[in-house]
Amino acid sequence: MLERLSSFLMLILFGLFASQVSASTVAPLVTPSVTLSSTPNNSFLAPQQSFTDWRAGLRMEALSQGITPLLFEQAFAGLTPDPQVIAADQSQPEFSRPVWEYLDSAVSSWRVARGKALLAEHAKTLKAIEAQYQVEPSILVAVWGMESSFGQQIGSKSVIRSLATLAYEGRRNAFWREQLLAALHILQEGDTSINGMIGSWAGAMGQTQFMPTTYRQYAVDFDGDGRRDIWKSSADALASAANYLNLSGWQHGQPWGFEVQLPAQNFDYQLADGAQRKTLKEWRALGVSLRNDEKASRHLDQQSATLFLPSGHQGPAYLFMDNFRSILKYNNSTSYALAIGLLSNTLEGDYRTPAAWPKHDRMLSRQERVELQTLLNQLGFSSGNADGIIGVNSRQAVRSFQQMQGLPADGYPNEALLESVRKVARKTPAQ
Ligand code: CA
């Protein structure tokens, strides 16, 4: 749970829509509102201010929001910044984890077996939650399994201390400060105690790994004890996840998506940028076919979907339906949402071996990604800042380069692509 940053970078590398504060390669926490593009202006630079001075400013703001002096003093008694949190926040793994390894671990035999057992064990509660929030049990158990290994890994750090550390010293201070103030409100509202409020290094809490602002908005008391306890009550946690998905537009009974087969030749891979919406009927007309359930899905012909290739044109292809976007609202990472979808299918006994992943593809290192971006910029493709993070601009630059070279324009930056870019750059005189 403390390694999400690497999964975060992995997701970006794969041209996915990752925009989470990530700390785990296996069980991402929920920070749905966090995006790199929304990086707030830091109202101050932490290193220029002592922790004591910073704390005094925070105290004034907290009290102005109605936090009592007593609660603030209790929450901050003896509190110092946590060096482990800073180290986790600043870690930048050189290599990223391939998407197929992430998905394999999501649908591991342990997780599937445990998930099936818990589906049976909690059948009555899950049925009641389904009736109230209109979200299927297999999806909720999949979320539970991915977020906290079904409540087994909820983190053990003080949420107040982690968030105070990040708000004081970390990047994006304003975001963390908002989370910290929300955490103080949760304490004051009495759902949990200072000692009971534990989570990941990034402040994600409980069996659903909600950030404090998410908790305040979506957590519910389902077991009826009057407290929203996503740490110790699995009923509260599952219902809170269901409430979140329901309010994110989840449609009961609808599929999240399908694996598809693309035409062997002359397919315009630029359609597979994950953003262009077409109805299933329109995709079929372009030669896209479902690998399974082709007939069973005919009734969905008028529903729209986006096409995405998690590992480029050499790997599996997926059509994502509206429900997929609801999962993205829960955790804005395409790999995560795909893992939830595949795990929930498997929990329902519907696992299909996907098309082969391009496991021969070596992941580009951060240094190589920076080189790729630098060369694409030199060649006149606008790849944005050469920061090693492959975002929308970089993917589009890769697509434009591929198109110019007559390569499949899948926007996927692998080793072969980097080599092609190097070759062209060597032949092109510097501007
Ligand atoms: Ca409760």
PDB file of C-alpha atoms and ligand atoms in Angstrom, residues 220-229 233 236, ligand 1:
ATOM      1  CA  VAL A 220     -22.205   5.901   5.033  1.00  0.00           C
ATOM      2  CA  ASP A 221     -23.212   4.031   8.175  1.00  0.00           C
ATOM      3  CA  PHE A 222     -24.751   0.797   6.942  1.00  0.00           C
ATOM      4  CA  ASP A 223     -24.558  -1.420  10.028  1.00  0.00           C
ATOM      5  CA  GLY A 224     -26.678   1.055  11.935  1.00  0.00           C
ATOM      6  CA  ASP A 225     -24.427   1.807  14.894  1.00  0.00           C
ATOM      7  CA  GLY A 226     -24.556   5.521  14.159  1.00  0.00           C
ATOM      8  CA  ARG A 227     -20.930   5.822  13.038  1.00  0.00           C
ATOM      9  CA  ARG A 228     -19.436   5.719   9.561  1.00  0.00           C
ATOM     10  CA  ASP A 229     -16.663   3.242  10.285  1.00  0.00           C
ATOM     11  CA  SER A 233     -17.010  -2.277   9.676  1.00  0.00           C
ATOM     12  CA  ASP A 236     -19.967   0.384   6.230  1.00  0.00           C
TER      13      ASP A 236
HETATM   14 CA    CA B   1     -21.465   1.938  11.280  1.00  0.00          CA
END
